[in-house]
Amino acid sequence: MFVLIITDVVDIDRFVANARVVSLSRRAPAASTTQAAASAASSSSPGLDLVLDETIMHPQGGGQPSDVGFIQWDAQPERRFTVVDVRADKGAAAVVHHYGSFGSQDLDDAALATASAGAPVTIHVDESKRRLHARLHSAGHLLDSAVRNLGHTGLVPSKGYHFPDGPNVEYLGELEQTVRDGLPAALNIELQRLIATGGDVQVKYVPTSTLEGGGSGHSLAAPSAVPAQETSEPLRYDSPDAVRMVNIGGVECPCGGTHVKSIGDLQNVKVTKVKRAKGTLKVYYEVSPM
Ligand SMILES: [Zn+2]
């Protein structure tokens, strides 16, 4: 089985990369191996599914939207594939699907076959979307740190939604009404303090064997799950033997997303409202435009 290595997702500043086509086919929702891929395939049309031998395009995951951009055939620059969505299959064979189309110059079946014959291509990531998504997602991490710094240890991050339309983090737990009413203002003061303090976003790779549970995505690791020593040699974050740990402002958690390099890059993060529902609190926020 072909195994794809997702290269350099760690490096937010890499927007162009070379690769080779592994396969190019029409979308087949029923054949998708994951529910997410199936829903992606059915959500827009027309669609093609392009798989490369490696990619710098970040798949949707952990509440973070995918990269978008385009992929150009090196020998035929007019052959330009617009990428509207990127999804990764789960499991050991981490195949990444680039969903999109050639626009008006869509290919017939014969042309599809020739286009997929190991052709060298160049990947172009939409830089402004990548940076916006990284800021929205990183702000979710910073929010976790602000919640903890305010002493709300009973609020446990469970889900993040880091899309531009209404980003929020959902916490398991409850607060008394007076505390809850004052939460946005209190969080905004703490967020501003953290941003003014600044510091690097810290990323490290720890062996899965040292974690209790491991995992990825936007979730909080229990303190006992953070090992005393990490490996000195960075491993690929998608390796089954390692988990990528991200620390923004003090709270460390396993995460495969894209992040800003420095907390100061966030400039401003503002909590807009807190919504309570059945044992959870949803904290909505916004990031300042660049
Ligand atoms: Zn993250």
mmCIF file of C-alpha atoms and ligand atoms in Angstrom:
data_model
loop_
_atom_site.group_PDB
_atom_site.id
_atom_site.type_symbol
_atom_site.label_atom_id
_atom_site.label_comp_id
_atom_site.label_asym_id
_atom_site.label_seq_id
_atom_site.Cartn_x
_atom_site.Cartn_y
_atom_site.Cartn_z
ATOM 1 C CA MET A 1 0.000 0.000 0.000
ATOM 2 C CA PHE A 2 1.272 3.420 -0.932
ATOM 3 C CA VAL A 3 2.087 5.494 2.136
ATOM 4 C CA LEU A 4 2.224 9.230 1.886
ATOM 5 C CA ILE A 5 4.478 11.332 4.064
ATOM 6 C CA ILE A 6 3.088 14.790 4.664
ATOM 7 C CA THR A 7 6.167 16.938 4.369
ATOM 8 C CA ASP A 8 6.944 20.147 6.153
ATOM 9 C CA VAL A 9 3.504 20.874 7.512
ATOM 10 C CA VAL A 10 5.445 22.197 10.481
ATOM 11 C CA ASP A 11 6.910 24.971 8.343
ATOM 12 C CA ILE A 12 4.200 27.560 7.921
ATOM 13 C CA ASP A 13 6.354 29.616 5.539
ATOM 14 C CA ARG A 14 6.659 26.995 2.803
ATOM 15 C CA PHE A 15 4.114 27.721 0.075
ATOM 16 C CA VAL A 16 5.655 26.118 -3.015
ATOM 17 C CA ALA A 17 6.899 22.547 -3.436
ATOM 18 C CA ASN A 18 7.526 19.928 -6.109
ATOM 19 C CA ALA A 19 5.815 16.554 -6.208
ATOM 20 C CA ARG A 20 4.700 13.838 -8.604
ATOM 21 C CA VAL A 21 1.223 12.682 -9.469
ATOM 22 C CA VAL A 22 0.289 9.291 -8.044
ATOM 23 C CA SER A 23 -3.305 9.242 -9.253
ATOM 24 C CA LEU A 24 -5.940 11.529 -10.692
ATOM 25 C CA SER A 25 -9.516 10.338 -10.719
ATOM 26 C CA ARG A 26 -13.079 11.520 -10.579
ATOM 27 C CA ARG A 27 -14.478 11.812 -7.100
ATOM 28 C CA ALA A 28 -16.248 8.710 -5.888
ATOM 29 C CA PRO A 29 -18.061 9.555 -2.630
ATOM 30 C CA ALA A 30 -19.301 6.012 -2.053
ATOM 31 C CA ALA A 31 -15.755 4.671 -2.305
ATOM 32 C CA SER A 32 -14.292 7.118 0.190
ATOM 33 C CA THR A 33 -12.672 5.403 3.122
ATOM 34 C CA THR A 34 -13.678 8.008 5.677
ATOM 35 C CA GLN A 35 -16.913 9.759 6.461
ATOM 36 C CA ALA A 36 -15.160 13.123 6.303
ATOM 37 C CA ALA A 37 -13.868 12.424 2.819
ATOM 38 C CA ALA A 38 -17.294 11.234 1.757
ATOM 39 C CA SER A 39 -18.998 14.384 2.972
ATOM 40 C CA ALA A 40 -16.283 16.511 1.362
ATOM 41 C CA ALA A 41 -16.781 14.698 -1.890
ATOM 42 C CA SER A 42 -20.512 15.262 -1.890
ATOM 43 C CA SER A 43 -20.440 18.873 -0.702
ATOM 44 C CA SER A 44 -19.302 20.419 -3.968
ATOM 45 C CA SER A 45 -19.010 19.525 -7.609
ATOM 46 C CA PRO A 46 -17.667 18.877 -10.125
ATOM 47 C CA GLY A 47 -14.699 17.241 -8.575
ATOM 48 C CA LEU A 48 -11.501 15.370 -9.144
ATOM 49 C CA ASP A 49 -9.332 13.599 -6.589
ATOM 50 C CA LEU A 50 -5.592 14.204 -7.030
ATOM 51 C CA VAL A 51 -3.083 12.179 -4.977
ATOM 52 C CA LEU A 52 0.617 13.149 -5.005
ATOM 53 C CA ASP A 53 3.699 11.310 -3.774
ATOM 54 C CA GLU A 54 4.081 14.009 -1.101
ATOM 55 C CA THR A 55 2.431 17.274 -0.260
ATOM 56 C CA ILE A 56 2.821 20.455 1.756
ATOM 57 C CA MET A 57 -0.930 21.073 1.660
ATOM 58 C CA HIS A 58 -2.443 20.721 5.088
ATOM 59 C CA PRO A 59 -5.526 18.489 5.233
ATOM 60 C CA GLN A 60 -8.595 19.529 7.183
ATOM 61 C CA GLY A 61 -8.439 18.198 10.723
ATOM 62 C CA GLY A 62 -8.519 19.059 14.392
ATOM 63 C CA GLY A 63 -11.152 21.715 13.714
ATOM 64 C CA GLN A 64 -8.881 23.518 11.266
ATOM 65 C CA PRO A 65 -9.810 24.115 7.605
ATOM 66 C CA SER A 66 -7.586 22.659 4.883
ATOM 67 C CA ASP A 67 -5.138 24.596 2.768
ATOM 68 C CA VAL A 68 -6.347 25.678 -0.658
ATOM 69 C CA GLY A 69 -4.356 26.698 -3.719
ATOM 70 C CA PHE A 70 -3.410 25.168 -7.043
ATOM 71 C CA ILE A 71 -1.214 22.456 -8.545
ATOM 72 C CA GLN A 72 0.466 23.030 -11.888
ATOM 73 C CA TRP A 73 1.864 20.414 -14.302
ATOM 74 C CA ASP A 74 5.527 21.333 -14.875
ATOM 75 C CA ALA A 75 5.534 20.231 -18.524
ATOM 76 C CA GLN A 76 2.169 21.881 -19.245
ATOM 77 C CA PRO A 77 1.827 25.073 -17.190
ATOM 78 C CA GLU A 78 -1.647 25.639 -18.656
ATOM 79 C CA ARG A 79 -2.757 22.466 -16.860
ATOM 80 C CA ARG A 80 -3.675 24.005 -13.542
ATOM 81 C CA PHE A 81 -5.642 22.118 -10.880
ATOM 82 C CA THR A 82 -7.501 24.350 -8.413
ATOM 83 C CA VAL A 83 -7.538 22.760 -4.946
ATOM 84 C CA VAL A 84 -10.676 23.558 -2.940
ATOM 85 C CA ASP A 85 -10.357 20.956 -0.188
ATOM 86 C CA VAL A 86 -7.700 18.591 1.186
ATOM 87 C CA ARG A 87 -8.497 15.498 3.250
ATOM 88 C CA ALA A 88 -6.351 12.744 4.730
ATOM 89 C CA ASP A 89 -7.429 9.150 5.101
ATOM 90 C CA LYS A 90 -7.020 7.936 8.637
ATOM 91 C CA GLY A 91 -4.846 4.995 9.480
ATOM 92 C CA ALA A 92 -1.378 3.751 8.674
ATOM 93 C CA ALA A 93 -1.619 4.631 4.979
ATOM 94 C CA ALA A 94 -1.979 8.391 5.289
ATOM 95 C CA VAL A 95 -3.093 9.123 1.739
ATOM 96 C CA VAL A 96 -3.912 12.787 1.203
ATOM 97 C CA HIS A 97 -6.619 13.669 -1.320
ATOM 98 C CA HIS A 98 -6.521 17.038 -3.096
ATOM 99 C CA TYR A 99 -10.072 17.758 -4.220
ATOM 100 C CA GLY A 100 -10.670 20.250 -6.991
ATOM 101 C CA SER A 101 -10.944 20.736 -10.727
ATOM 102 C CA PHE A 102 -9.309 22.123 -13.841
ATOM 103 C CA GLY A 103 -12.122 24.656 -14.180
ATOM 104 C CA SER A 104 -13.261 25.307 -17.718
ATOM 105 C CA GLN A 105 -10.578 23.067 -19.216
ATOM 106 C CA ASP A 106 -11.878 19.904 -17.526
ATOM 107 C CA LEU A 107 -10.327 16.713 -18.858
ATOM 108 C CA ASP A 108 -11.988 13.782 -20.548
ATOM 109 C CA ASP A 109 -11.228 10.280 -19.304
ATOM 110 C CA ALA A 110 -8.370 9.743 -21.758
ATOM 111 C CA ALA A 111 -6.685 12.987 -20.726
ATOM 112 C CA LEU A 112 -7.171 12.101 -17.047
ATOM 113 C CA ALA A 113 -5.275 8.871 -17.616
ATOM 114 C CA THR A 114 -2.302 10.615 -19.232
ATOM 115 C CA ALA A 115 -2.299 13.380 -16.602
ATOM 116 C CA SER A 116 -1.870 10.821 -13.847
ATOM 117 C CA ALA A 117 1.210 9.078 -15.210
ATOM 118 C CA GLY A 118 3.775 10.181 -12.614
ATOM 119 C CA ALA A 119 3.918 13.701 -13.978
ATOM 120 C CA PRO A 120 6.036 16.236 -12.068
ATOM 121 C CA VAL A 121 3.926 19.059 -10.658
ATOM 122 C CA THR A 122 4.389 22.140 -8.515
ATOM 123 C CA ILE A 123 2.178 22.764 -5.484
ATOM 124 C CA HIS A 124 1.192 26.360 -4.730
ATOM 125 C CA VAL A 125 -0.443 27.015 -1.350
ATOM 126 C CA ASP A 126 -2.683 30.091 -0.972
ATOM 127 C CA GLU A 127 -0.502 32.045 1.465
ATOM 128 C CA SER A 128 -3.111 34.409 2.888
ATOM 129 C CA LYS A 129 -5.549 31.561 3.658
ATOM 130 C CA ARG A 130 -2.746 29.477 5.213
ATOM 131 C CA ARG A 131 -1.738 32.351 7.477
ATOM 132 C CA LEU A 132 -5.336 33.163 8.437
ATOM 133 C CA HIS A 133 -6.061 29.519 9.290
ATOM 134 C CA ALA A 134 -2.856 29.271 11.343
ATOM 135 C CA ARG A 135 -3.806 32.383 13.299
ATOM 136 C CA LEU A 136 -7.372 31.217 13.923
ATOM 137 C CA HIS A 137 -6.156 27.813 15.089
ATOM 138 C CA SER A 138 -3.269 29.151 17.201
ATOM 139 C CA ALA A 139 -5.704 31.512 18.922
ATOM 140 C CA GLY A 140 -7.626 28.426 20.090
ATOM 141 C CA HIS A 141 -4.475 27.140 21.794
ATOM 142 C CA LEU A 142 -3.879 30.524 23.427
ATOM 143 C CA LEU A 143 -7.466 30.521 24.676
ATOM 144 C CA ASP A 144 -6.801 27.191 26.434
ATOM 145 C CA SER A 145 -3.840 28.782 28.196
ATOM 146 C CA ALA A 146 -5.890 31.832 29.202
ATOM 147 C CA VAL A 147 -8.673 29.616 30.612
ATOM 148 C CA ARG A 148 -6.146 27.657 32.652
ATOM 149 C CA ASN A 149 -4.324 30.787 33.847
ATOM 150 C CA LEU A 150 -7.616 32.154 35.183
ATOM 151 C CA GLY A 151 -7.812 29.034 37.340
ATOM 152 C CA HIS A 152 -10.734 27.382 35.562
ATOM 153 C CA THR A 153 -9.195 23.933 35.761
ATOM 154 C CA GLY A 154 -12.685 22.406 35.693
ATOM 155 C CA LEU A 155 -13.064 23.499 32.073
ATOM 156 C CA VAL A 156 -11.522 20.871 29.803
ATOM 157 C CA PRO A 157 -11.097 21.680 26.085
ATOM 158 C CA SER A 158 -13.008 19.107 24.062
ATOM 159 C CA LYS A 159 -13.556 20.484 20.559
ATOM 160 C CA GLY A 160 -12.236 23.321 18.454
ATOM 161 C CA TYR A 161 -13.798 24.988 15.440
ATOM 162 C CA HIS A 162 -11.179 27.233 13.844
ATOM 163 C CA PHE A 163 -12.933 28.245 10.638
ATOM 164 C CA PRO A 164 -13.347 31.931 9.778
ATOM 165 C CA ASP A 165 -17.142 31.795 10.318
ATOM 166 C CA GLY A 166 -17.549 31.776 14.090
ATOM 167 C CA PRO A 167 -14.402 30.179 15.528
ATOM 168 C CA ASN A 168 -14.837 28.725 19.008
ATOM 169 C CA VAL A 169 -13.523 26.231 21.517
ATOM 170 C CA GLU A 170 -15.920 23.993 23.424
ATOM 171 C CA TYR A 171 -15.044 23.162 27.032
ATOM 172 C CA LEU A 172 -16.534 20.385 29.114
ATOM 173 C CA GLY A 173 -17.584 21.777 32.479
ATOM 174 C CA GLU A 174 -19.698 24.512 33.991
ATOM 175 C CA LEU A 175 -19.197 27.842 35.727
ATOM 176 C CA GLU A 176 -21.466 29.750 38.081
ATOM 177 C CA GLN A 177 -23.472 32.358 36.246
ATOM 178 C CA THR A 178 -21.669 35.368 37.702
ATOM 179 C CA VAL A 179 -18.281 33.894 36.775
ATOM 180 C CA ARG A 180 -19.591 32.943 33.354
ATOM 181 C CA ASP A 181 -20.948 36.428 32.721
ATOM 182 C CA GLY A 182 -17.562 37.915 33.520
ATOM 183 C CA LEU A 183 -15.604 35.328 31.537
ATOM 184 C CA PRO A 184 -15.233 37.171 28.189
ATOM 185 C CA ALA A 185 -13.816 40.290 29.861
ATOM 186 C CA ALA A 186 -11.509 38.279 32.121
ATOM 187 C CA LEU A 187 -10.275 36.150 29.219
ATOM 188 C CA ASN A 188 -9.621 39.207 27.062
ATOM 189 C CA ILE A 189 -7.404 40.734 29.739
ATOM 190 C CA GLU A 190 -5.454 37.476 30.074
ATOM 191 C CA LEU A 191 -5.200 37.002 26.281
ATOM 192 C CA GLN A 192 -3.781 40.509 25.915
ATOM 193 C CA ARG A 193 -1.286 39.806 28.689
ATOM 194 C CA LEU A 194 -0.147 36.577 27.004
ATOM 195 C CA ILE A 195 0.221 38.286 23.610
ATOM 196 C CA ALA A 196 2.144 41.205 25.140
ATOM 197 C CA THR A 197 4.430 38.710 26.908
ATOM 198 C CA GLY A 198 5.001 36.951 23.573
ATOM 199 C CA GLY A 199 7.380 34.032 23.151
ATOM 200 C CA ASP A 200 7.826 31.268 20.606
ATOM 201 C CA VAL A 201 5.200 28.696 19.800
ATOM 202 C CA GLN A 202 6.860 25.499 21.015
ATOM 203 C CA VAL A 203 6.677 22.287 19.009
ATOM 204 C CA LYS A 204 8.277 18.993 19.946
ATOM 205 C CA TYR A 205 7.869 15.340 19.122
ATOM 206 C CA VAL A 206 7.463 12.720 21.783
ATOM 207 C CA PRO A 207 7.399 8.939 21.366
ATOM 208 C CA THR A 208 3.877 7.549 21.441
ATOM 209 C CA SER A 209 5.019 4.954 23.964
ATOM 210 C CA THR A 210 5.581 7.657 26.597
ATOM 211 C CA LEU A 211 2.061 9.032 26.247
ATOM 212 C CA GLU A 212 -1.045 7.761 27.935
ATOM 213 C CA GLY A 213 -3.415 7.605 25.022
ATOM 214 C CA GLY A 214 -1.546 9.834 22.578
ATOM 215 C CA GLY A 215 -3.735 11.298 19.877
ATOM 216 C CA SER A 216 -3.846 14.388 17.740
ATOM 217 C CA GLY A 217 -6.049 17.344 17.058
ATOM 218 C CA HIS A 218 -7.110 20.101 19.346
ATOM 219 C CA SER A 219 -7.299 18.442 22.717
ATOM 220 C CA LEU A 220 -5.690 18.904 26.064
ATOM 221 C CA ALA A 221 -3.246 16.293 27.260
ATOM 222 C CA ALA A 222 -3.622 15.308 30.881
ATOM 223 C CA PRO A 223 -0.588 16.541 32.850
ATOM 224 C CA SER A 224 0.436 12.940 33.483
ATOM 225 C CA ALA A 225 0.588 12.362 29.725
ATOM 226 C CA VAL A 226 3.393 14.864 29.221
ATOM 227 C CA PRO A 227 6.695 13.008 29.510
ATOM 228 C CA ALA A 228 9.663 14.417 31.386
ATOM 229 C CA GLN A 229 11.932 13.924 28.385
ATOM 230 C CA GLU A 230 11.211 14.252 24.702
ATOM 231 C CA THR A 231 13.251 12.817 21.859
ATOM 232 C CA SER A 232 16.138 14.993 20.721
ATOM 233 C CA GLU A 233 15.647 13.848 17.124
ATOM 234 C CA PRO A 234 12.436 15.264 15.621
ATOM 235 C CA LEU A 235 10.199 12.613 14.094
ATOM 236 C CA ARG A 236 7.572 13.092 11.429
ATOM 237 C CA TYR A 237 4.406 14.241 13.100
ATOM 238 C CA ASP A 238 2.374 11.709 11.144
ATOM 239 C CA SER A 239 4.570 8.850 12.259
ATOM 240 C CA PRO A 240 2.685 6.268 14.308
ATOM 241 C CA ASP A 241 5.690 6.251 16.662
ATOM 242 C CA ALA A 242 5.565 9.920 17.579
ATOM 243 C CA VAL A 243 3.113 12.560 18.652
ATOM 244 C CA ARG A 244 3.602 16.234 17.934
ATOM 245 C CA MET A 245 3.138 18.343 21.053
ATOM 246 C CA VAL A 246 2.339 22.044 20.732
ATOM 247 C CA ASN A 247 2.588 24.634 23.505
ATOM 248 C CA ILE A 248 1.194 28.136 23.027
ATOM 249 C CA GLY A 249 1.207 30.210 26.187
ATOM 250 C CA GLY A 250 1.714 27.389 28.680
ATOM 251 C CA VAL A 251 -0.785 24.634 27.883
ATOM 252 C CA GLU A 252 0.726 21.756 25.915
ATOM 253 C CA CYS A 253 -1.366 19.385 23.836
ATOM 254 C CA PRO A 254 -0.996 16.934 20.962
ATOM 255 C CA CYS A 255 -1.732 18.678 17.660
ATOM 256 C CA GLY A 256 -1.061 18.236 13.936
ATOM 257 C CA GLY A 257 -2.294 21.666 12.841
ATOM 258 C CA THR A 258 -0.555 24.742 11.457
ATOM 259 C CA HIS A 259 0.521 27.468 13.863
ATOM 260 C CA VAL A 260 2.026 30.927 13.953
ATOM 261 C CA LYS A 261 5.688 31.009 14.958
ATOM 262 C CA SER A 262 5.390 33.519 17.759
ATOM 263 C CA ILE A 263 2.567 34.376 20.161
ATOM 264 C CA GLY A 264 3.105 38.035 19.270
ATOM 265 C CA ASP A 265 2.087 37.209 15.671
ATOM 266 C CA LEU A 266 -1.488 36.867 16.911
ATOM 267 C CA GLN A 267 -1.565 40.624 17.644
ATOM 268 C CA ASN A 268 -5.086 40.511 19.007
ATOM 269 C CA VAL A 269 -7.450 37.740 20.028
ATOM 270 C CA LYS A 270 -10.816 38.741 21.412
ATOM 271 C CA VAL A 271 -13.449 36.598 23.077
ATOM 272 C CA THR A 272 -16.829 37.743 21.779
ATOM 273 C CA LYS A 273 -19.262 35.538 23.698
ATOM 274 C CA VAL A 274 -19.671 32.459 25.853
ATOM 275 C CA LYS A 275 -22.558 30.065 25.248
ATOM 276 C CA ARG A 276 -23.651 27.412 27.723
ATOM 277 C CA ALA A 277 -25.196 24.099 26.657
ATOM 278 C CA LYS A 278 -25.642 20.797 28.495
ATOM 279 C CA GLY A 279 -22.486 20.635 30.584
ATOM 280 C CA THR A 280 -20.367 22.545 28.094
ATOM 281 C CA LEU A 281 -19.256 26.109 27.515
ATOM 282 C CA LYS A 282 -18.541 27.346 24.010
ATOM 283 C CA VAL A 283 -16.143 30.264 23.929
ATOM 284 C CA TYR A 284 -16.353 32.262 20.681
ATOM 285 C CA TYR A 285 -13.467 34.451 19.618
ATOM 286 C CA GLU A 286 -12.090 36.476 16.744
ATOM 287 C CA VAL A 287 -8.594 37.366 15.580
ATOM 288 C CA SER A 288 -7.621 40.777 14.279
ATOM 289 C CA PRO A 289 -7.180 41.141 10.518
ATOM 290 C CA MET A 290 -3.563 41.313 9.333
HETATM 291 ZN ZN ZN B 1 -2.611 23.201 17.035
#
